[in-house]
Coordinates of C-alpha atoms in Angstrom, one line a residue:
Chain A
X32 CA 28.2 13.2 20.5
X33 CA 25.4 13.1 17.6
X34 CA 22.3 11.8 18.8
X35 CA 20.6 8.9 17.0
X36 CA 18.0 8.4 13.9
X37 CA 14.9 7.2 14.4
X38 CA 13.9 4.9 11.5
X39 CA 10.7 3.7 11.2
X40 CA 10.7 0.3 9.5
X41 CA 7.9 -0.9 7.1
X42 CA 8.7 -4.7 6.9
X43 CA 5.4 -5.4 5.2
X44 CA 2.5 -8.3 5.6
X45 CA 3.8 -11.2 6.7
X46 CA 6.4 -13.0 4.1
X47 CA 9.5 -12.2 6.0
X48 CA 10.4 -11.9 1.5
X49 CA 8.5 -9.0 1.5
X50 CA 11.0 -6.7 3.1
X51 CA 12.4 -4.0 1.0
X52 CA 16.3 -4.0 -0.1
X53 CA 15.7 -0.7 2.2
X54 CA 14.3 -2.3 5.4
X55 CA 16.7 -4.7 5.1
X56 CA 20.1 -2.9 4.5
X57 CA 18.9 -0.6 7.7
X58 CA 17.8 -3.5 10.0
X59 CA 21.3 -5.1 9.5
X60 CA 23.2 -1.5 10.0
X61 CA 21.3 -0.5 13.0
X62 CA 22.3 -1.2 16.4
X63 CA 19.2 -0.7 18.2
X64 CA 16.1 -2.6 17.5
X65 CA 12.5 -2.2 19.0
X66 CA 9.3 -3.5 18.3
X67 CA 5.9 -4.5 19.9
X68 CA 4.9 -7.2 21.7
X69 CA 1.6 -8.7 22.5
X70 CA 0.6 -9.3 26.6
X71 CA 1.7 -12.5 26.1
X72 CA 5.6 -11.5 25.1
X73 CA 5.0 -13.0 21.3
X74 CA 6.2 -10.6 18.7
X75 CA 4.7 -11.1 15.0
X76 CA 7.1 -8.3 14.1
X77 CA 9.9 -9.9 15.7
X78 CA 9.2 -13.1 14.3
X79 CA 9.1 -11.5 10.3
X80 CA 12.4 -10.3 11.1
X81 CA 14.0 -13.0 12.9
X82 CA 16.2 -14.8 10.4
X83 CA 17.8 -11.2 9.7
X84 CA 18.6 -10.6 13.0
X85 CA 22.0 -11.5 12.2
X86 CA 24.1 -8.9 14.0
X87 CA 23.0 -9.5 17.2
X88 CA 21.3 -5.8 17.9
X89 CA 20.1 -4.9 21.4
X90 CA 16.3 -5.6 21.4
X91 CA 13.9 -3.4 22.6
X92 CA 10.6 -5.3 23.1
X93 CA 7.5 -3.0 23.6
X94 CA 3.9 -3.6 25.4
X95 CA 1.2 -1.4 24.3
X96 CA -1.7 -2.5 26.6
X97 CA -5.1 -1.5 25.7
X98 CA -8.7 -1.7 27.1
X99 CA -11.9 0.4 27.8
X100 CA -10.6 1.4 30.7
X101 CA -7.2 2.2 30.1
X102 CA -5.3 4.0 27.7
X103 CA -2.3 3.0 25.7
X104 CA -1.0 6.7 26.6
X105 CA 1.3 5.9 29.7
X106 CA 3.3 2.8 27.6
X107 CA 3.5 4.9 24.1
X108 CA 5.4 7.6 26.6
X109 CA 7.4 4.7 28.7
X110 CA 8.5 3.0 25.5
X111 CA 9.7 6.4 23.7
X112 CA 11.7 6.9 26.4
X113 CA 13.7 4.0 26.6
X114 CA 14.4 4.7 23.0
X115 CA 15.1 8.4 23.4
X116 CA 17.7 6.9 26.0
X117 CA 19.5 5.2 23.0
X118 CA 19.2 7.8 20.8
X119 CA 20.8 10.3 22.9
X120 CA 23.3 8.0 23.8
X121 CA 24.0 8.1 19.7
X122 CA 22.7 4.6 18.7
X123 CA 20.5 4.6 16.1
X124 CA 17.2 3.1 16.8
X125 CA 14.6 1.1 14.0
X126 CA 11.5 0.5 14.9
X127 CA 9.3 -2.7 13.1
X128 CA 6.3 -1.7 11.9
X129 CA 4.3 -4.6 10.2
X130 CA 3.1 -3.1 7.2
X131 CA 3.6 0.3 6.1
X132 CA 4.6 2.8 9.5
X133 CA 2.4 5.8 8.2
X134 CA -0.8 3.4 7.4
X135 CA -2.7 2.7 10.6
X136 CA 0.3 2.0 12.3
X137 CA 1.7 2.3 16.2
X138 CA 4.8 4.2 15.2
X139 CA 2.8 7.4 14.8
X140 CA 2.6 7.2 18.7
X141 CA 6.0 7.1 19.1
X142 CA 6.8 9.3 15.7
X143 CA 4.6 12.3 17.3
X144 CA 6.4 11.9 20.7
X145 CA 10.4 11.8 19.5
X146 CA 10.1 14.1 16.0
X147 CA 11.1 17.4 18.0
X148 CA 13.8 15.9 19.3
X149 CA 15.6 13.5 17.2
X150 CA 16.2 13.4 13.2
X151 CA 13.5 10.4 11.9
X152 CA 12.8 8.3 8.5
X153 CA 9.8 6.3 7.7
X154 CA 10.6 3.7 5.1
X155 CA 7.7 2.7 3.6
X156 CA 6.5 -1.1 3.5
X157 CA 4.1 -3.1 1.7
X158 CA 0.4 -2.8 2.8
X159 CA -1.1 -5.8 4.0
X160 CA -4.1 -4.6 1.5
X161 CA -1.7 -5.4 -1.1
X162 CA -0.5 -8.4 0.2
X163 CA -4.2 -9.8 0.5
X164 CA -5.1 -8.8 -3.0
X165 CA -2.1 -11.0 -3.8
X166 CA -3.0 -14.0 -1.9
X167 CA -7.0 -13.3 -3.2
X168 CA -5.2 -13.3 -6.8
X169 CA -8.1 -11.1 -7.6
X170 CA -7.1 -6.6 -8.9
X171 CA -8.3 -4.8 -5.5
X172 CA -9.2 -1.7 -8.0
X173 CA -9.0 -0.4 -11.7
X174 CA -8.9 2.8 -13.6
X175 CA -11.6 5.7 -12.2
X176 CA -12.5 3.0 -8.9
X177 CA -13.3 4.8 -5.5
X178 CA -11.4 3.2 -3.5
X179 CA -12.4 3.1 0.9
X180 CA -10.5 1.4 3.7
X181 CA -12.6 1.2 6.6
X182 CA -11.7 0.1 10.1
X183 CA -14.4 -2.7 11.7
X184 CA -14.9 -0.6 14.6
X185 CA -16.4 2.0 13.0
X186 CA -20.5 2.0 13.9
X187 CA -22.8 0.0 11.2
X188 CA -24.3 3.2 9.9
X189 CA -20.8 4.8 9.2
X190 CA -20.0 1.6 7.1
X191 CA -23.1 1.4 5.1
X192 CA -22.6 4.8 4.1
X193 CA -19.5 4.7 2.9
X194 CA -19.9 1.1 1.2
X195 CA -22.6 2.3 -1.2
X196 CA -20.3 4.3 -2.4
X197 CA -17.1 2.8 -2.8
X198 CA -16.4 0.4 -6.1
X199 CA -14.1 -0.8 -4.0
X200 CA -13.1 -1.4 -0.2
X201 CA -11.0 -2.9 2.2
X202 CA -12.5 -3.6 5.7
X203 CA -9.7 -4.1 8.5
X204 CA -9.1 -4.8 12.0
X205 CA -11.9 -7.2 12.2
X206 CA -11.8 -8.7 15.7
X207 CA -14.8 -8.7 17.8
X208 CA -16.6 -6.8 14.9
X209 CA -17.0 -9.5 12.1
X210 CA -20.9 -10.0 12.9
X211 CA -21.4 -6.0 12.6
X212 CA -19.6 -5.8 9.5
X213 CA -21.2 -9.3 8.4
X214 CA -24.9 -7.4 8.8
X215 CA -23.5 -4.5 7.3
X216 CA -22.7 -6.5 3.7
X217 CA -26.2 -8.2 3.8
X218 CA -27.6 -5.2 4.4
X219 CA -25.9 -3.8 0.8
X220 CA -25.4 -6.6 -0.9
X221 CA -21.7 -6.9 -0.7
X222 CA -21.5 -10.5 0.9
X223 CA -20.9 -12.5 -2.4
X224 CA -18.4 -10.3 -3.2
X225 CA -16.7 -9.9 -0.2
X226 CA -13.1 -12.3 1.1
X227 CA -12.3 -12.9 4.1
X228 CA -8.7 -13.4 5.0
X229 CA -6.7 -13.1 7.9
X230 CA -2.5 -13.3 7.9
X231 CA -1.7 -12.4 4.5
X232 CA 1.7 -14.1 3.3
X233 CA 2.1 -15.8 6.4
X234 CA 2.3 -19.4 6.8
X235 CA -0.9 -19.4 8.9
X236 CA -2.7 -17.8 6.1
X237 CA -6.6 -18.1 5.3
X238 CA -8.8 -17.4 3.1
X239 CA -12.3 -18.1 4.0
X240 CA -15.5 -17.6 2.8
X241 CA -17.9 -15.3 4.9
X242 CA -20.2 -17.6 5.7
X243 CA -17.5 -20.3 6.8
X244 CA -16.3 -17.8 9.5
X245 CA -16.0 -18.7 13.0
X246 CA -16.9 -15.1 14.9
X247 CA -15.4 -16.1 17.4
X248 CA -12.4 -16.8 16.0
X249 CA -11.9 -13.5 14.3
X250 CA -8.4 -12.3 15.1
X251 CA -7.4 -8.6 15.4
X252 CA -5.3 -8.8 12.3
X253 CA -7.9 -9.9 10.1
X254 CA -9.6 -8.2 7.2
X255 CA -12.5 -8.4 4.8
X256 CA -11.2 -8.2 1.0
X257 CA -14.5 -6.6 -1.8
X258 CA -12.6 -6.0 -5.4
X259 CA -13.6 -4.1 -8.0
X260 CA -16.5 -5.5 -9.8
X261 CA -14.9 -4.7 -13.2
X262 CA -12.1 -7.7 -13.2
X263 CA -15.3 -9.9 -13.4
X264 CA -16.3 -8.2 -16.8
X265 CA -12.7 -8.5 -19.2
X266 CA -14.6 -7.1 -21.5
X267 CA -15.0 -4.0 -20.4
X268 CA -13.2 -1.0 -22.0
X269 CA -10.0 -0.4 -20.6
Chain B
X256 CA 7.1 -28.8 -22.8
X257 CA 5.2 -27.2 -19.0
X258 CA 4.4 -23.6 -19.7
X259 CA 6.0 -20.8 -18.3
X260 CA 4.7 -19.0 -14.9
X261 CA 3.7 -15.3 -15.4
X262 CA 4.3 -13.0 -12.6
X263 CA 3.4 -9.3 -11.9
X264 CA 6.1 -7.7 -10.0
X265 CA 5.1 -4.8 -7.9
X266 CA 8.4 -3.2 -7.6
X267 CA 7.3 0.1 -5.6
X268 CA 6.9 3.9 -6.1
X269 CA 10.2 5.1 -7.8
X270 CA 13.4 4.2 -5.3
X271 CA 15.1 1.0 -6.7
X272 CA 15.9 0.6 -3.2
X273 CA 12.0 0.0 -2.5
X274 CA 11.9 -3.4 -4.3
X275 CA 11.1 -6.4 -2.0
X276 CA 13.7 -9.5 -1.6
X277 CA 11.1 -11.4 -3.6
X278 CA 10.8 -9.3 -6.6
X279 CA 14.5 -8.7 -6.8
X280 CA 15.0 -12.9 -7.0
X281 CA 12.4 -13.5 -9.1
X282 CA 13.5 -10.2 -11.1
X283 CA 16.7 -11.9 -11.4
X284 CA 15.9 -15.6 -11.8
X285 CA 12.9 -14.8 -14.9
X286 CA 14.9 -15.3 -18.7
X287 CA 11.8 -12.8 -19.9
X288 CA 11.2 -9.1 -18.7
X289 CA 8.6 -6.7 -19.9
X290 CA 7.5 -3.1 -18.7
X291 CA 5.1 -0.6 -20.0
X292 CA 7.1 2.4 -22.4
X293 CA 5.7 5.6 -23.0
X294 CA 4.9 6.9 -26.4
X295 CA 8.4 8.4 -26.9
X296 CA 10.3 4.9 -25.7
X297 CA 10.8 5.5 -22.4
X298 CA 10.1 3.3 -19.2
X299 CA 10.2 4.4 -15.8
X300 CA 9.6 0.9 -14.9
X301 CA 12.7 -0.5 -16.4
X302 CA 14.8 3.3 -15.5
X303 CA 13.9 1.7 -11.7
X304 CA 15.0 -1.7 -11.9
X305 CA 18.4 -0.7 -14.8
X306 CA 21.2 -2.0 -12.3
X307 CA 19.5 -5.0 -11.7
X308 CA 19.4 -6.6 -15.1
X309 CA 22.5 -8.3 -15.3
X310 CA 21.1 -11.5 -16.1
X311 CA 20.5 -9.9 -20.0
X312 CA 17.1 -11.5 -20.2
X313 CA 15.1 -10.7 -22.9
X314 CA 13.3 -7.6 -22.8
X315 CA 10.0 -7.1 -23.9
X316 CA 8.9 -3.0 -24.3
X317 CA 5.1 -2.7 -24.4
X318 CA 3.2 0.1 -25.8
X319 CA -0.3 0.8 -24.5
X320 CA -1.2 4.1 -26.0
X321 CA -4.5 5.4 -25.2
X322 CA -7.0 8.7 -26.3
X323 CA -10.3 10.1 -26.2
X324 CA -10.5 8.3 -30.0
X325 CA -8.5 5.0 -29.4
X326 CA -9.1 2.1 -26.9
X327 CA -6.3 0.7 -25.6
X328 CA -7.6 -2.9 -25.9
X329 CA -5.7 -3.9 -29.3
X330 CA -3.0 -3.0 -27.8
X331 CA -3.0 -5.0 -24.6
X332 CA -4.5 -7.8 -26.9
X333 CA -1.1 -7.7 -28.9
X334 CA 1.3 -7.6 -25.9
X335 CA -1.0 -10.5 -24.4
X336 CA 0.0 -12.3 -27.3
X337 CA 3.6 -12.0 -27.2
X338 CA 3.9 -13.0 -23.8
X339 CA 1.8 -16.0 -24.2
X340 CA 4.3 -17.2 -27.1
X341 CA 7.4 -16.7 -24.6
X342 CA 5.3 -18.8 -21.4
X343 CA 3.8 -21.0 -24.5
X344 CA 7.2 -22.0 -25.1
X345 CA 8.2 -23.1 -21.1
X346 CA 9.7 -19.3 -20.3
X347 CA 8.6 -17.6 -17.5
X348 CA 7.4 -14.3 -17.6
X349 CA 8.1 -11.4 -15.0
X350 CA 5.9 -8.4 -15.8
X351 CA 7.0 -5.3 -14.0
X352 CA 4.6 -3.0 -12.6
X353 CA 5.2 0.6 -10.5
X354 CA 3.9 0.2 -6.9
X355 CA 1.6 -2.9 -6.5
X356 CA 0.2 -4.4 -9.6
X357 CA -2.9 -5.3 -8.5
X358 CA -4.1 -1.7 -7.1
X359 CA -4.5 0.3 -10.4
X360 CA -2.3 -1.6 -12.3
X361 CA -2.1 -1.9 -16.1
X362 CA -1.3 -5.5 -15.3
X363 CA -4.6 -6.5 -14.7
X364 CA -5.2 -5.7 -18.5
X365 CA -2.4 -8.4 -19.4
X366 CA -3.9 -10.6 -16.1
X367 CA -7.3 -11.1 -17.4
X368 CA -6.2 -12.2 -20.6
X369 CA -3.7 -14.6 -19.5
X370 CA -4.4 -16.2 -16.1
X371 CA -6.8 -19.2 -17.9
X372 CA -3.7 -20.3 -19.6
X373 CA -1.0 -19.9 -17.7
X374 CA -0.5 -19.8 -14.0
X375 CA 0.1 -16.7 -12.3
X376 CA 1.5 -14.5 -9.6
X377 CA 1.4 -11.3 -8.2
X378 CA 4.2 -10.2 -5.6
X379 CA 2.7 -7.2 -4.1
X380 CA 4.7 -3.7 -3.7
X381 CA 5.1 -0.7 -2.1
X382 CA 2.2 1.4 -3.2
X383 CA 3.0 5.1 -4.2
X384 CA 0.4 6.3 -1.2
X385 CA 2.6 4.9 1.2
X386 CA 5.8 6.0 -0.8
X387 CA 4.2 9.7 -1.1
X388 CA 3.6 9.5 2.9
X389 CA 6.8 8.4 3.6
X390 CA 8.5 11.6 1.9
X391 CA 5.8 13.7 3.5
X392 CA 6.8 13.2 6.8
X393 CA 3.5 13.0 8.0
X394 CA 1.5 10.0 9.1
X395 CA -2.0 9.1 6.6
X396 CA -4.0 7.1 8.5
X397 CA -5.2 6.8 12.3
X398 CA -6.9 4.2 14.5
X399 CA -10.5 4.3 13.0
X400 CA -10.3 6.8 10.2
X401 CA -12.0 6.5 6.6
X402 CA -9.0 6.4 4.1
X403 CA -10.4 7.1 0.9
X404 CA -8.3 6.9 -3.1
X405 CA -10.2 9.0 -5.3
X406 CA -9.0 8.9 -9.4
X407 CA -8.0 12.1 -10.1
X408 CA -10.8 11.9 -13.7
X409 CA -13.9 10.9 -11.6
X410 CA -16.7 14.2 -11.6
X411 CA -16.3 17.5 -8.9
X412 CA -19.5 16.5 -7.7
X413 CA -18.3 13.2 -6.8
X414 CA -14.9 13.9 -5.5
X415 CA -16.9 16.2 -3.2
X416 CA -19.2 14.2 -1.7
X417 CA -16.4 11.2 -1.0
X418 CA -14.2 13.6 0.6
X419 CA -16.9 15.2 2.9
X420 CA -17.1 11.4 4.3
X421 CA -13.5 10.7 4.4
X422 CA -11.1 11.3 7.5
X423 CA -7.9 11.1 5.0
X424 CA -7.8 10.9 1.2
X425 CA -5.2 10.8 -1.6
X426 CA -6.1 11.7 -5.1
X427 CA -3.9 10.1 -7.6
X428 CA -3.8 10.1 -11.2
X429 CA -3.9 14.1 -11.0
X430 CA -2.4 15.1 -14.8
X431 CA -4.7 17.6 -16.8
X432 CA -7.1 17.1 -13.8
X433 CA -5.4 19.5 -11.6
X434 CA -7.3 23.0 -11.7
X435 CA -10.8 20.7 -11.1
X436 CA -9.5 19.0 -7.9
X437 CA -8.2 22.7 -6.7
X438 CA -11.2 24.1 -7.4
X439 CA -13.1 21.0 -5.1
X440 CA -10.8 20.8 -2.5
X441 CA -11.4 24.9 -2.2
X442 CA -14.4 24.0 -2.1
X443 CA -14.7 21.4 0.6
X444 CA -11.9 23.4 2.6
X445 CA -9.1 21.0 2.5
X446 CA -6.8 23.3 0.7
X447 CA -4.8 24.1 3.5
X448 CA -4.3 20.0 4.8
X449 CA -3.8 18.8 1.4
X450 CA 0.2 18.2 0.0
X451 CA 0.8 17.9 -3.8
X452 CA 4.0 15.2 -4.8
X453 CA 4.9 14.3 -7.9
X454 CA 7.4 11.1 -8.4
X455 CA 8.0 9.9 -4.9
X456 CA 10.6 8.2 -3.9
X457 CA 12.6 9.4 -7.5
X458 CA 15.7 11.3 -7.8
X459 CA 13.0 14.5 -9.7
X460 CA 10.6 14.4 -6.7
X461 CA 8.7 17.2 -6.2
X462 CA 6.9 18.6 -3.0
X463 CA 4.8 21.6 -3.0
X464 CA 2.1 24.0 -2.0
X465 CA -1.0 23.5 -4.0
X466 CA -0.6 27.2 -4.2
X467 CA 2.9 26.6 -6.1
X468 CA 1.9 24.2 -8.5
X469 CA 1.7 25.0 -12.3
X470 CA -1.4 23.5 -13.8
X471 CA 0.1 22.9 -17.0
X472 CA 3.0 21.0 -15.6
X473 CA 1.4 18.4 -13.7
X474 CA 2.4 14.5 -14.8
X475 CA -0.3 12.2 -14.7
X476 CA 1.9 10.3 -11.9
X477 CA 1.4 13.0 -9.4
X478 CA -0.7 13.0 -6.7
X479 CA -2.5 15.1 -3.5
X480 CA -2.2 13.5 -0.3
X481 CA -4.7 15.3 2.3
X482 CA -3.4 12.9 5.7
X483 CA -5.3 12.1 8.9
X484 CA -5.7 15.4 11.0
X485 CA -5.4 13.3 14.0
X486 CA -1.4 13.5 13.8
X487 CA -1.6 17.5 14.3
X488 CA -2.9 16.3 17.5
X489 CA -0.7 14.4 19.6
X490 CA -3.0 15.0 22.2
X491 CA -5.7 13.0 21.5
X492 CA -6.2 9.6 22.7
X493 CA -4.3 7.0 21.5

């Protein structure tokens, strides 16, 4: 018997619209569907999804618990073995990755672990650095820009350096780290031109301004949105 | 008479297969459709969308030719003008644009000039970095890495200092460029990590070497992609 495919599933920001003709068509002709779920058994993957979920797959929900003091290793190498189960077995197996599966996503964990083994295809989704720009309704970048995407965890000295120069930048994973990043843009000057927005496409959407953020309200999935100065200036040579 | 609604239609890196649901509706549902042609007549644009036109809307070819002596700014001045007459006169407007209009698009060119007057939307798309990743096989990004898009044009001197800070890059835009960017990456010693791909996604993709590539023959759409090194690692911590 063949063994499985592994597809990797971009199903993009939010907008369960946003799915490509691709996604779809494979979602629907696969028999095996997995995705993460958070320590409360809520899946914003699943949920994207859920109105496509027609042909009543077999679901494989996945926990990926994190912390200081434990690693995410041990359930990255439980969960690719339940799949490598069905894929030896011959079921194909998608995996939902919100987004884009190659762009800051979980899949690589399980990618790395089952390549060797079984034949795999990323299909590549919508970013959700797209999708904000798109909410924003405000060109993320233009012509010769430097463009930076910077993760909120990084220390403040690693953003500062890389903020002055960027024309443009993304800041992601917010979280805990909005009043780092908030000092950060003071410190350079960034924080009239910064967005804040957290679920992109998603009916629980917002778009706030810095200074009306809640810290402590800051979810994970949340991001920080500087365009290119140029869109300002139409009159600027093109 | 209301006005017609303009919208920019990402409509992703080359597969026709990468549209989203939402672009292929509104694709389908807009009486007006226009796309950037080349200076012989050509238009990858509509090439990717061809056998979804069945509605016969009208099509409306635009012409942005640019040089070292000519702006382009008449030009987007005049096709500005023709699609204000069509939304002027209550028909919407669908604008389609390769990977995601608002992240080097020339629809922000058409956008700027246009959004006072008429209302507008932008339906995100898959971007060409993640198309370009996607056929790679290899993830881009990891965890808390510094993704970086550098413009093919910009200086050596500043496409070497961005890279030195960056975890992963891509450099797009790579056309007559080419021998400068080998000459930096050699430089910087991300020869051996960095993957050169022209037309992702399309039927004439091209994957190869840097070593391989003939600097004479390299389309402006073409880009390097120099992913995460983390993923040569599945070792590290997750």
């Amino acid at each position: 018997m063949p063994a499985g495919r592994l597809y990797g599933l971009g199903i993009g920001p939010g907008d369960p619209e946003l799915l490509t003709l691709k996604a779809l068509r494979l979602l629907q002709a696969t028999p095996v569907v997995a995705y993460p779920v958070s320590e409360h058994g809520n899946s914003m993957a699943r949920t994207i999804v859920a109105d496509y979920l027609t042909h009543a797959p077999i679901e494989v929900p996945m926990s990926f618990p994190f912390s200081a003091e434990h690693s995410a290793q041990p359930s990255y190498d439980r969960a690719a073995a339940v799949l490598a189960e069905h894929l030896s077995q011959g079921r194909d197996v998608v995996v939902l990755c919100e987004g884009d599966p190659f762009f800051y996503g979980t899949f690589m964990y399980l990618f790395t672990r089952l390549r060797d083994r079984f034949g795999t295809e990323v299909v590549p989704g919508v970013s959700s650095l797209m999708g904000s720009a798109s909410v924003l309704g405000t060109p993320l970048t233009y012509r010769n820009d430097v463009f930076m995407v910077l993760p909120a965890m990084l220390p403040a000295e690693t953003l500062a350096t890389r903020l002055a120069l960027a024309d443009a930048a993304v800041i992601i994973k917010l979280g805990r780290h909005f009043p780092k990043v908030y000092t950060v843009l003071q410190q350079v000057g960034l924080l009239a031109r910064a967005h804040y927005i957290q679920c992109a496409t998603m009916p629980e959407q917002q778009v706030l301004a810095l200074e009306q953020v809640d810290p402590a309200q800051v979810p994970y999935f949340s991001m920080i949105v500087i365009p290119s100065l140029w869109h300002t200036d139409p009159g600027l040579p093109a």
